[in-house]
XYZ file of C-alpha atoms in Angstrom:
138
model
C 57.470 -127.598 256.275
C 55.699 -129.631 253.522
C 54.105 -125.807 251.595
C 58.080 -124.808 251.618
C 57.802 -128.031 249.533
C 60.137 -129.874 251.763
C 60.193 -133.862 251.193
C 59.532 -136.784 254.602
C 60.897 -139.742 254.369
C 59.896 -143.083 256.891
C 62.810 -144.888 257.996
C 62.738 -148.031 257.011
C 59.529 -147.803 254.482
C 60.582 -148.476 250.415
C 58.118 -146.981 249.368
C 58.587 -143.621 250.912
C 62.373 -143.526 250.300
C 61.331 -144.709 246.921
C 58.514 -141.467 246.247
C 61.835 -138.885 248.383
C 64.238 -140.258 244.941
C 61.740 -139.480 243.049
C 60.406 -136.183 244.238
C 63.937 -134.952 244.617
C 64.708 -136.370 240.905
C 61.825 -134.870 239.503
C 62.524 -131.356 241.385
C 66.652 -131.370 240.533
C 65.128 -132.315 236.669
C 62.204 -130.564 235.550
C 62.070 -128.003 237.906
C 65.452 -126.781 238.393
C 65.437 -125.874 242.045
C 68.003 -127.227 244.041
C 67.747 -130.277 246.679
C 69.568 -129.745 250.400
C 69.289 -133.521 251.667
C 71.358 -134.614 255.341
C 73.441 -137.750 253.624
C 73.626 -139.218 257.311
C 69.214 -140.119 257.112
C 68.443 -139.294 260.462
C 69.988 -137.786 263.875
C 72.859 -138.829 265.388
C 72.456 -137.859 269.077
C 74.554 -135.186 269.604
C 77.849 -137.386 268.708
C 80.208 -135.713 267.824
C 81.560 -137.732 264.683
C 78.939 -138.165 262.045
C 76.925 -141.459 261.277
C 78.511 -142.889 257.928
C 76.764 -141.286 254.591
C 74.086 -143.101 252.373
C 74.608 -143.309 249.404
C 71.061 -141.676 247.367
C 72.538 -138.414 247.635
C 75.065 -139.372 246.043
C 72.612 -141.746 243.471
C 70.764 -138.623 242.816
C 73.338 -136.551 241.906
C 75.403 -138.942 239.752
C 71.606 -139.518 238.096
C 71.331 -135.621 237.235
C 74.875 -134.593 236.989
C 74.207 -132.116 240.192
C 77.522 -130.675 241.768
C 77.314 -131.474 245.399
C 77.649 -129.151 247.641
C 79.396 -130.168 250.892
C 78.119 -128.009 254.027
C 79.660 -128.393 257.043
C 77.641 -127.635 260.184
C 78.756 -127.158 264.076
C 77.154 -129.730 265.937
C 73.649 -128.237 266.453
C 73.575 -129.399 270.345
C 73.012 -125.608 271.898
C 69.990 -124.901 269.456
C 67.609 -127.908 271.419
C 66.997 -128.655 275.228
C 66.020 -132.071 275.046
C 65.760 -132.196 279.078
C 62.789 -128.844 278.223
C 62.029 -129.804 275.069
C 62.581 -126.684 273.822
C 64.417 -124.638 271.230
C 67.192 -122.352 273.381
C 67.789 -118.452 272.570
C 70.459 -117.508 270.657
C 72.894 -120.056 270.168
C 75.325 -119.813 267.206
C 76.199 -122.405 264.804
C 78.196 -122.314 262.776
C 78.537 -123.509 259.003
C 80.981 -123.700 256.212
C 79.767 -124.131 252.801
C 83.030 -126.663 251.562
C 83.621 -126.627 248.053
C 81.336 -127.878 245.107
C 81.926 -131.413 243.789
C 80.893 -131.471 240.243
C 79.306 -134.684 239.039
C 79.102 -135.064 235.127
C 82.521 -137.223 234.686
C 81.311 -139.896 237.529
C 80.937 -142.942 237.454
C 78.856 -145.269 238.645
C 81.544 -147.314 240.713
C 83.316 -144.818 242.183
C 80.392 -143.057 244.114
C 81.386 -145.371 247.347
C 84.581 -143.603 247.428
C 83.190 -139.783 246.394
C 80.555 -140.846 249.278
C 83.638 -141.652 251.493
C 86.139 -138.461 250.848
C 82.548 -136.180 251.293
C 82.193 -137.098 254.629
C 85.757 -137.257 255.287
C 86.065 -133.571 253.901
C 82.664 -132.288 255.684
C 84.061 -134.427 259.235
C 87.629 -132.438 259.090
C 85.344 -129.195 258.522
C 83.286 -129.491 261.652
C 85.751 -130.517 263.994
C 87.596 -126.921 262.880
C 84.345 -125.162 263.643
C 83.694 -126.960 266.480
C 87.270 -125.505 267.859
C 88.032 -123.276 270.669
C 90.841 -121.231 268.012
C 87.791 -120.885 265.416
C 85.204 -119.715 267.936
C 87.563 -116.778 268.904
C 88.449 -115.521 265.008
C 85.183 -114.094 265.355
């Protein structure tokens, strides 16, 4: 995964978190490449509800004026069998790309509201992706 340019963080390690932020900032500003971040900060243990979002991804977008492209992902519980400790075959996971959020005119004091509204939008889309009606549309 490191060969693909993935950046890793050790939970609770402030130096690791700073190195991740600095690497992502460098990728966005100098390398002009996209960065994919999972704002929950960790796996949520299979809950249908999203965890609270961490602020790092939003501050990164604020600092670089990069747009935020929210992506809702249906629960991924079907991908991995914790009891067998292996990935499952033929699992279908639905995703929805939501409209981009511009950050050029974002003020630092707007970030908490942006985090909340983005989380709510993604949560609604995740619920819709998991609904039986959506599954029948396929």
